[in-house]
Backbone as numpy.savetxt, mean C-alpha at the origin, in Angstrom:
# Nx Ny Nz CAx CAy CAz Cx Cy Cz
-6.88 -0.40 -3.01 -8.03 0.32 -2.54 -8.83 0.85 -3.71
-10.08 1.18 -3.47 -10.92 1.78 -4.50 -11.20 3.20 -4.11
-11.87 3.94 -4.99 -12.15 5.34 -4.70 -13.22 5.49 -3.64
-13.93 4.42 -3.31 -14.89 4.42 -2.23 -14.42 3.45 -1.16
-14.86 3.66 0.11 -14.41 2.76 1.18 -14.78 1.32 0.89
-13.84 0.40 0.93 -14.16 -1.02 0.74 -14.92 -1.52 1.94
-15.79 -2.48 1.74 -16.52 -3.04 2.86 -15.62 -3.88 3.72
-16.00 -4.11 4.98 -15.19 -4.95 5.86 -15.16 -6.37 5.36
-14.11 -7.12 5.66 -14.05 -8.52 5.26 -15.25 -9.28 5.78
-15.74 -10.24 5.01 -16.93 -10.98 5.41 -16.61 -12.13 6.34
-15.32 -12.35 6.61 -14.98 -13.45 7.51 -13.51 -13.41 7.85
-13.03 -14.40 8.61 -11.63 -14.44 9.03 -10.70 -14.76 7.87
-9.41 -14.61 8.12 -8.42 -14.88 7.08 -8.41 -16.35 6.70
-8.83 -17.23 7.60 -8.87 -18.66 7.32 -10.33 -19.12 7.25
-11.08 -18.79 6.19 -12.49 -19.14 6.10 -12.68 -20.62 5.82
-13.87 -21.08 6.04 -14.17 -22.48 5.83 -14.62 -22.82 4.41
-15.43 -21.95 3.73 -16.04 -22.33 2.46 -15.12 -22.90 1.40
-14.41 -22.04 0.67 -13.61 -22.52 -0.46 -12.35 -21.73 -0.58
-11.37 -22.25 -1.35 -10.11 -21.55 -1.54 -10.34 -20.22 -2.23
-11.29 -20.18 -3.18 -11.58 -18.93 -3.88 -12.12 -17.89 -2.92
-13.05 -18.32 -2.02 -13.59 -17.39 -1.03 -12.49 -16.89 -0.13
-11.58 -17.79 0.26 -10.47 -17.40 1.16 -9.62 -16.33 0.52
-9.28 -16.50 -0.75 -8.44 -15.52 -1.42 -9.13 -14.18 -1.55
-10.45 -14.19 -1.83 -11.18 -12.93 -1.93 -11.18 -12.20 -0.59
-11.36 -12.96 0.49 -11.40 -12.34 1.81 -10.04 -11.78 2.19
-8.97 -12.50 1.84 -7.64 -12.00 2.14 -7.40 -10.68 1.42
-7.83 -10.61 0.18 -7.60 -9.39 -0.58 -8.36 -8.22 0.04
-9.63 -8.46 0.45 -10.38 -7.39 1.09 -9.72 -6.96 2.39
-9.16 -7.94 3.11 -8.53 -7.65 4.39 -7.33 -6.74 4.21
-6.42 -7.11 3.34 -5.21 -6.31 3.18 -5.53 -4.96 2.56
-6.57 -4.90 1.71 -6.97 -3.64 1.12 -7.47 -2.68 2.18
-8.25 -3.19 3.12 -8.81 -2.31 4.15 -7.75 -1.97 5.19
-6.82 -2.89 5.43 -5.68 -2.56 6.28 -4.96 -1.37 5.67
-4.70 -1.46 4.37 -3.97 -0.40 3.69 -4.74 0.90 3.74
-6.07 0.84 3.71 -6.87 2.05 3.71 -6.61 2.89 4.94
-6.49 2.24 6.10 -6.23 2.99 7.31 -4.76 3.25 7.50
-3.96 2.26 7.26 -2.56 2.39 7.56 -1.84 3.24 6.55
-2.35 3.29 5.35 -1.66 4.11 4.36 -1.54 5.50 4.89
-2.43 5.85 5.78 -2.33 7.15 6.37 -1.11 7.24 7.25
-0.32 6.19 7.31 0.91 6.21 8.10 2.10 5.92 7.25
1.90 5.59 6.09 2.94 5.17 5.15 2.72 3.73 4.84
1.85 3.45 3.97 1.59 2.10 3.60 2.70 1.53 2.80
2.93 -0.34 3.40 3.87 -0.97 2.73 3.39 -1.24 1.56
1.66 0.14 1.93 1.25 0.47 0.99 2.57 0.87 0.68
4.48 1.33 -0.45 5.77 1.85 -0.89 5.52 3.05 -1.76
6.21 4.13 -1.52 6.03 5.29 -2.36 7.34 5.69 -2.99
7.33 5.84 -4.30 8.53 6.26 -4.99 8.15 7.40 -5.91
8.94 8.43 -5.98 8.63 9.53 -6.87 9.71 9.70 -7.91
9.28 9.86 -9.15 10.23 9.89 -10.26 9.90 11.07 -11.17
10.86 11.93 -11.44 10.64 13.06 -12.33 10.85 12.60 -13.77
9.79 12.68 -14.53 9.81 12.17 -15.89 9.86 13.32 -16.90
10.32 13.01 -18.13 10.48 14.06 -19.12 9.17 14.61 -19.65
9.16 15.87 -20.05 8.00 16.46 -20.66 7.24 17.29 -19.66
7.21 18.60 -19.78 6.53 19.45 -18.83 7.15 19.25 -17.46
6.34 19.46 -16.38 6.90 19.30 -15.04 6.97 17.83 -14.67
5.96 17.05 -15.07 6.00 15.62 -14.75 6.28 14.81 -16.00
5.96 15.36 -17.18 6.24 14.69 -18.43 5.44 13.43 -18.63
4.25 13.29 -18.00 3.52 12.04 -18.12 2.10 12.22 -18.58
1.77 11.48 -19.63 0.38 11.34 -20.01 -0.20 10.23 -19.15
-1.51 10.07 -19.16 -2.14 8.99 -18.40 -1.64 7.63 -18.89
-1.39 7.53 -20.20 -0.90 6.27 -20.75 0.51 5.97 -20.25
1.37 6.99 -20.23 2.72 6.83 -19.71 2.69 6.40 -18.24
1.83 7.07 -17.47 1.74 6.80 -16.04 1.24 5.39 -15.77
0.28 4.96 -16.56 -0.25 3.61 -16.40 0.82 2.57 -16.69
1.57 2.77 -17.74 2.64 1.83 -18.09 3.68 1.76 -16.98
4.06 2.92 -16.47 5.05 2.98 -15.40 4.56 2.27 -14.15
3.32 2.57 -13.77 2.76 2.01 -12.53 2.68 0.49 -12.59
2.23 -0.04 -13.70 2.08 -1.49 -13.80 3.43 -2.19 -13.85
4.45 -1.49 -14.41 5.78 -2.09 -14.44 6.43 -2.07 -13.06
6.13 -1.04 -12.25 6.78 -0.89 -10.95 6.09 -1.69 -9.84
4.79 -1.95 -9.97 4.06 -2.65 -8.91 4.60 -4.06 -8.72
4.54 -4.54 -7.49 5.05 -5.88 -7.17 4.17 -6.97 -7.76
4.80 -8.03 -8.23 4.11 -9.21 -8.74 4.09 -10.28 -7.65
3.28 -11.34 -7.79 3.32 -12.43 -6.81 4.73 -12.97 -6.61
5.51 -13.05 -7.69 6.88 -13.54 -7.58 7.77 -12.66 -6.72
7.51 -11.34 -6.72 8.28 -10.43 -5.88 8.05 -10.70 -4.39
6.84 -11.16 -4.06 6.53 -11.41 -2.65 7.19 -12.69 -2.14
7.43 -13.65 -3.05 8.12 -14.85 -2.62 7.38 -16.13 -2.95
7.96 -17.28 -2.59 7.35 -18.58 -2.89 5.96 -18.72 -2.27
5.06 -19.32 -3.04 3.73 -19.59 -2.54 2.72 -18.49 -2.77
3.16 -17.31 -3.22 2.22 -16.20 -3.45 1.58 -16.33 -4.82
0.33 -15.95 -4.89 -0.41 -15.99 -6.15 -1.39 -14.82 -6.15
-2.23 -14.77 -7.18 -3.26 -13.74 -7.23 -2.92 -12.68 -8.25
-2.27 -11.61 -7.81 -1.96 -10.52 -8.73 -3.19 -9.73 -9.14
-4.22 -9.65 -8.25 -5.41 -8.88 -8.56 -5.06 -7.40 -8.69
-5.65 -6.71 -9.67 -5.28 -5.33 -9.97 -6.47 -4.38 -9.86
-6.18 -3.14 -9.42 -7.19 -2.09 -9.32 -6.61 -0.79 -9.81
-7.42 0.00 -10.54 -7.02 1.32 -11.01 -7.77 2.39 -10.24
-7.19 3.57 -10.09 -7.87 4.64 -9.38 -8.21 4.24 -7.96
-7.18 3.94 -7.17 -7.40 3.31 -5.86 -7.87 4.27 -4.78
-7.80 5.59 -5.01 -8.25 6.53 -3.99 -7.25 6.65 -2.85
-7.64 7.41 -1.82 -6.76 7.64 -0.69 -7.53 7.54 0.62
-6.88 7.02 1.66 -7.49 7.05 2.99 -7.30 8.43 3.61
-8.17 8.78 4.51 -8.02 10.03 5.26 -8.34 9.73 6.72
-7.55 10.29 7.62 -7.75 10.10 9.05 -8.13 11.45 9.64
-9.37 11.53 10.17 -9.88 12.79 10.69 -9.29 13.17 12.03
-9.69 14.33 12.53 -9.21 14.80 13.82 -9.62 13.85 14.94
-10.72 13.09 14.72 -11.19 12.12 15.71 -10.57 10.74 15.51
-9.57 10.66 14.59 -8.86 9.40 14.27 -9.77 8.37 13.60
-10.84 8.83 12.98 -11.70 7.96 12.19 -11.18 7.90 10.76
-11.19 6.69 10.18 -10.66 6.47 8.83 -11.79 6.49 7.81
-11.59 7.21 6.73 -12.53 7.22 5.61 -11.74 7.19 4.32
-12.43 6.90 3.22 -11.77 6.78 1.93 -12.26 7.86 0.98
-11.34 8.44 0.21 -11.67 9.53 -0.70 -11.04 9.26 -2.07
-11.49 10.05 -3.05 -10.90 9.95 -4.38 -9.45 10.44 -4.34
-8.67 10.07 -5.35 -7.29 10.54 -5.43 -7.24 12.06 -5.42
-6.24 12.62 -4.77 -6.11 14.06 -4.68 -5.83 14.70 -6.04
-6.13 15.98 -6.13 -5.81 16.74 -7.33 -4.31 16.67 -7.59
-3.94 16.42 -8.83 -2.54 16.28 -9.17 -2.10 14.84 -9.32
-3.01 13.90 -9.07 -2.70 12.48 -9.28 -2.94 12.15 -10.75
-1.89 11.72 -11.43 -2.02 11.35 -12.84 -2.59 9.94 -12.96
-2.15 9.04 -12.08 -2.61 7.65 -12.14 -2.26 6.96 -10.83
-3.17 6.13 -10.34 -2.88 5.31 -9.15 -3.28 3.86 -9.44
-2.53 2.94 -8.86 -2.65 1.53 -9.23 -2.30 0.64 -8.04
-3.01 -0.46 -7.90 -2.71 -1.44 -6.85 -2.72 -2.85 -7.42
-1.74 -3.65 -6.97 -1.72 -5.07 -7.32 -1.54 -5.86 -6.02
-2.46 -6.80 -5.78 -2.46 -7.59 -4.54 -2.07 -9.04 -4.80
-1.46 -9.66 -3.81 -1.08 -11.08 -3.87 -1.36 -11.70 -2.52
-1.42 -13.03 -2.47 -1.65 -13.70 -1.20 -1.00 -15.08 -1.19
-0.78 -15.54 0.04 -0.20 -16.87 0.26 -1.04 -17.57 1.30
-1.30 -18.87 1.09 -2.15 -19.62 2.01 -1.40 -20.13 3.23
-0.13 -20.53 3.07 0.59 -21.15 4.18 2.04 -20.69 4.22
2.40 -19.88 5.26 1.49 -19.29 6.26 0.65 -18.19 5.64
-0.55 -18.01 6.15 -1.49 -17.04 5.59 -0.90 -15.64 5.61
-0.73 -15.06 4.42 -0.12 -13.74 4.29 -0.78 -13.01 3.13
-1.06 -11.73 3.31 -1.60 -10.91 2.24 -0.63 -9.79 1.93
-0.46 -9.49 0.65 0.45 -8.42 0.24 -0.24 -7.48 -0.74
-0.01 -6.19 -0.57 -0.57 -5.19 -1.48 0.52 -4.21 -1.87
0.62 -3.90 -3.16 1.57 -2.89 -3.62 0.80 -1.79 -4.35
1.16 -0.55 -4.09 0.52 0.58 -4.74 1.57 1.46 -5.40
1.19 2.03 -6.53 2.03 3.00 -7.23 1.16 4.21 -7.56
1.67 5.39 -7.23 0.95 6.63 -7.53 1.88 7.54 -8.33
1.41 7.99 -9.46 2.17 8.93 -10.29 1.49 10.30 -10.16
2.25 11.28 -9.68 1.71 12.62 -9.48 2.21 13.58 -10.55
1.58 14.76 -10.59 1.96 15.75 -11.61 3.32 16.37 -11.33
3.73 16.41 -10.06 5.01 17.02 -9.71 5.47 16.49 -8.36
6.75 16.62 -8.04 7.27 16.11 -6.78 6.58 16.69 -5.55
6.19 17.99 -5.60 5.56 18.59 -4.43 4.25 17.89 -4.06
3.52 17.42 -5.07 2.28 16.70 -4.78 2.58 15.37 -4.11
3.60 14.70 -4.58 4.01 13.44 -3.97 4.47 13.65 -2.53
5.20 14.73 -2.30 5.66 15.05 -0.95 4.47 15.28 -0.02
3.45 15.96 -0.52 2.28 16.25 0.33 1.54 14.95 0.68
1.51 14.02 -0.26 0.87 12.72 0.01 1.60 12.01 1.13
2.91 11.98 1.05 3.72 11.31 2.07 3.61 12.02 3.41
3.60 13.34 3.39 3.50 14.11 4.62 2.18 13.84 5.33
1.09 13.74 4.56 -0.22 13.45 5.15 -0.22 12.07 5.81
0.43 11.11 5.17 0.54 9.76 5.73 1.26 9.80 7.08
2.39 10.46 7.10 3.19 10.52 8.33 2.44 11.23 9.44
1.76 12.31 9.08 1.02 13.08 10.07 -0.05 12.25 10.75
-0.76 11.43 9.97 -1.84 10.64 10.54 -1.33 9.61 11.54
-0.15 9.08 11.31 0.44 8.11 12.23 0.85 8.80 13.52
1.43 9.97 13.38 1.89 10.71 14.56 0.72 11.21 15.39
-0.38 11.58 14.72 -1.56 12.08 15.45 -2.37 10.97 16.08
-2.44 9.84 15.38 -3.40 8.80 15.76 -2.76 7.41 15.78
-2.12 7.02 16.88 -1.57 5.67 16.97 -2.64 4.60 17.02
-3.88 5.03 17.26 -5.04 4.12 17.20 -6.09 4.77 16.31
-6.56 4.02 15.31 -7.51 4.54 14.35 -8.67 3.55 14.21
-9.81 4.03 13.66 -10.96 3.12 13.56 -11.93 3.58 12.47
-12.73 2.61 12.00 -13.89 2.89 11.15 -15.08 2.27 11.88
-16.19 2.10 11.22 -17.37 1.54 11.89 -17.14 0.10 12.35
-16.38 -0.67 11.59 -16.22 -2.10 11.91 -14.77 -2.52 12.07
-13.82 -1.59 11.89 -12.41 -1.96 11.88 -11.60 -1.06 12.80
-10.50 -1.62 13.31 -9.60 -0.84 14.16 -8.15 -1.10 13.74
-7.33 -0.06 13.83 -5.89 -0.17 13.63 -5.24 0.29 14.93
-4.52 -0.58 15.59 -4.02 -0.27 16.92 -2.50 -0.33 16.99
-1.96 0.38 17.98 -0.52 0.38 18.24 0.28 0.70 16.97
-0.18 1.69 16.23 0.49 2.10 14.99 1.75 2.89 15.35
2.86 2.51 14.76 4.12 3.18 15.09 5.04 3.16 13.87
5.87 4.18 13.77 6.84 4.21 12.69 7.99 3.27 13.01
8.57 2.68 11.98 9.65 1.72 12.17 10.79 2.02 11.20
11.98 1.46 11.46 13.18 1.82 10.69 13.11 1.44 9.21
13.78 2.25 8.38 13.88 1.96 6.94 15.31 2.12 6.45
16.28 2.04 7.36 17.67 2.30 6.98 18.18 1.37 5.88
17.62 0.17 5.81 18.11 -0.79 4.82 17.72 -0.42 3.40
16.77 0.48 3.22 16.32 0.86 1.89 17.31 1.80 1.22
17.39 1.72 -0.09 18.28 2.61 -0.85 17.58 3.06 -2.13
18.03 4.18 -2.68 17.51 4.66 -3.95 16.31 5.57 -3.85
15.91 5.95 -2.63 14.74 6.81 -2.44 15.16 8.21 -2.00
14.35 9.19 -2.35 14.54 10.53 -1.82 14.21 10.56 -0.33
13.22 9.79 0.05 12.83 9.63 1.45 12.02 8.35 1.56
12.04 7.77 2.76 11.28 6.53 2.96 10.78 6.47 4.39
9.71 5.72 4.61 9.13 5.58 5.93 8.38 4.26 5.98
8.24 3.72 7.18 7.49 2.47 7.36 6.68 2.53 8.63
5.63 1.74 8.66 4.73 1.71 9.80 4.36 0.28 10.13
4.34 -0.04 11.41 3.88 -1.34 11.89 2.62 -1.13 12.72
1.76 -2.14 12.77 0.56 -2.02 13.58 -0.23 -3.31 13.62
-1.38 -3.24 14.26 -2.30 -4.38 14.38 -3.66 -3.97 13.82
-4.24 -4.84 13.00 -5.53 -4.58 12.36 -6.56 -5.56 12.90
-7.71 -5.05 13.34 -8.78 -5.89 13.90 -10.07 -5.56 13.19
-10.70 -6.57 12.63 -11.98 -6.38 11.95 -13.04 -7.28 12.56
-14.29 -6.83 12.51 -15.41 -7.60 13.05 -16.43 -7.81 11.95
-16.82 -9.07 11.69 -17.78 -9.33 10.63 -19.21 -9.16 11.14
-20.17 -9.39 10.25 -21.57 -9.16 10.59 -22.09 -10.08 11.69
-21.37 -11.18 11.93 -21.75 -12.10 13.01 -21.03 -11.81 14.32
-20.25 -10.71 14.32 -19.53 -10.35 15.53 -18.21 -11.08 15.70
-17.78 -11.84 14.70 -16.52 -12.57 14.79 -15.35 -11.65 14.45
-14.33 -11.64 15.30 -13.18 -10.77 15.12 -12.01 -11.50 14.47
-11.28 -10.78 13.63 -10.06 -11.28 13.02 -8.95 -10.27 13.29
-7.80 -10.74 13.75 -6.68 -9.87 14.07 -5.49 -10.19 13.18
-4.87 -9.15 12.63 -3.70 -9.30 11.78 -2.63 -8.29 12.22
-1.37 -8.64 12.05 -0.29 -7.67 12.20 0.16 -7.27 10.80
0.61 -6.04 10.64 0.96 -5.58 9.29 2.12 -4.59 9.34
2.74 -4.43 8.19 3.74 -3.37 7.96 3.42 -2.70 6.64
3.55 -1.39 6.62 3.44 -0.64 5.38 4.76 0.11 5.19
5.40 -0.09 4.05 6.67 0.58 3.76 6.48 1.52 2.59
7.04 2.72 2.68 6.86 3.72 1.63 8.16 4.43 1.33
8.39 4.70 0.04 9.58 5.42 -0.36 9.24 6.45 -1.43
9.88 7.58 -1.43 9.64 8.61 -2.44 10.93 8.94 -3.18
10.81 9.18 -4.49 11.97 9.56 -5.30 11.51 10.38 -6.48
10.99 11.54 -6.25 10.51 12.37 -7.35 9.00 12.56 -7.30
8.29 12.29 -8.40 6.84 12.52 -8.45 6.03 11.24 -8.56
6.66 10.08 -8.31 5.93 8.80 -8.33 6.01 8.20 -6.94
4.94 7.60 -6.44 5.02 6.94 -5.14 4.70 5.46 -5.27
5.46 4.61 -4.59 5.27 3.16 -4.58 4.99 2.74 -3.14
4.15 1.74 -2.93 3.91 1.34 -1.56 3.65 -0.15 -1.46
4.10 -0.78 -0.35 3.93 -2.22 -0.16 3.43 -2.50 1.24
2.37 -3.32 1.36 1.81 -3.68 2.66 1.82 -5.19 2.81
2.33 -5.68 3.93 2.33 -7.11 4.24 1.54 -7.33 5.52
0.63 -8.31 5.52 -0.21 -8.59 6.68 -0.27 -10.09 6.93
-0.18 -10.48 8.20 -0.23 -11.90 8.55 -0.73 -12.10 9.96
-0.68 -13.34 10.42 -1.19 -13.67 11.75 -0.30 -13.08 12.85
-0.88 -12.77 14.01 -0.10 -12.28 15.15 1.06 -13.22 15.46
2.19 -12.62 15.87 3.39 -13.40 16.12 4.37 -13.32 14.98
3.93 -12.73 13.85 4.78 -12.63 12.66 5.18 -11.19 12.36
5.26 -10.37 13.39 5.55 -8.95 13.19 6.85 -8.72 12.44
7.92 -9.37 12.85 9.21 -9.15 12.21 9.20 -9.64 10.77
8.54 -10.77 10.53 8.45 -11.30 9.16 7.71 -10.32 8.25
6.61 -9.73 8.75 5.85 -8.78 7.94 6.69 -7.53 7.65
7.44 -7.08 8.66 8.28 -5.89 8.47 9.35 -6.16 7.41
10.03 -7.28 7.54 11.09 -7.62 6.59 10.53 -7.79 5.18
9.39 -8.46 5.07 8.79 -8.70 3.76 8.39 -7.40 3.08
7.75 -6.51 3.81 7.29 -5.26 3.22 8.46 -4.44 2.69
9.55 -4.34 3.48 10.69 -3.56 3.04 11.41 -4.22 1.87
11.48 -5.54 1.88 12.12 -6.24 0.76 11.35 -6.01 -0.54
10.03 -6.09 -0.45 9.21 -5.88 -1.65 9.29 -4.44 -2.11
9.32 -3.51 -1.17 9.45 -2.11 -1.56 10.75 -1.87 -2.32
11.83 -2.49 -1.85 13.12 -2.33 -2.53 13.06 -2.92 -3.94
12.36 -4.02 -4.12 12.20 -4.59 -5.45 11.39 -3.65 -6.35
10.40 -3.00 -5.78 9.61 -2.05 -6.55 10.48 -0.87 -6.99
11.37 -0.44 -6.11 12.27 0.65 -6.47 13.15 0.25 -7.66
13.59 -1.00 -7.67 14.40 -1.49 -8.77 13.58 -1.52 -10.06
12.33 -1.98 -9.97 11.46 -1.98 -11.15 11.31 -0.55 -11.70
11.12 0.40 -10.78 10.92 1.78 -11.18 12.17 2.33 -11.86
13.34 2.05 -11.28 14.60 2.53 -11.86 14.81 1.94 -13.25
14.48 0.68 -13.42 14.63 0.05 -14.73 13.70 0.71 -15.75
12.49 1.04 -15.30 11.54 1.70 -16.20 12.03 3.10 -16.55
12.60 3.79 -15.57 13.12 5.14 -15.80 14.23 5.11 -16.84
15.11 4.13 -16.73 16.23 4.02 -17.67 15.76 3.71 -19.09
14.56 3.14 -19.20 14.04 2.78 -20.52 13.31 3.95 -21.19
13.12 5.05 -20.44 12.41 6.20 -21.01 13.26 6.87 -22.09
12.61 7.44 -23.10 13.35 8.17 -24.14 13.96 9.43 -23.53
15.09 9.91 -24.08 15.72 11.13 -23.56 14.83 12.34 -23.74
15.02 13.34 -22.85 14.24 14.58 -22.98 14.58 15.27 -24.29
13.56 15.90 -24.86 13.77 16.66 -26.09 14.00 18.11 -25.79
């Protein structure tokens, strides 16, 4: 995601023009899915890590290095995935009392936020991973709490051209190594300027372990709900492993 609301996808997940156009559209699709659903716990994955130095012990340079090391790569998503498009300062979604979705800048206390996206053509699947490094664990907890609250308040959410429907929390028992974790399943529907609708099913998995948050979102064609759920949680677990490896490589506290 970016610090401003991304525009709606310009076409369906399976566009006619070119492979390059298709990949761009897939990335916009999963990014906007994450914008609304992250408010429920995006597979957008959240991990929190207490680092040395002060309360969080992280400079922006440290946080950037950590985030890029922990984010999922195309290889983490599995065979056939490519892309690895990256964004810095991804911002946050917000779900109002009317269940309308909007995008805002990162909250106060965010040291660094990062997203890396991947996609697969056959079967058509989009994946997004996010890492957020906060100044302290309490800030990370508040981010996760806001996500959970939006899902509980609004099982159906919308923007001017997009809808997220049948949003529900789903099990995360298989995950390990997190202070807390949560996942959300739902359906994303977007309408382009010609009135053509595209429907996707998605899962967002999130885990917290300190002051860093990691998130993974998987989106695909209807009928693949279980596959998207399994994929998102698997990628989140890989991100947790990346984060733990990075933590072990940190210099000892002075």
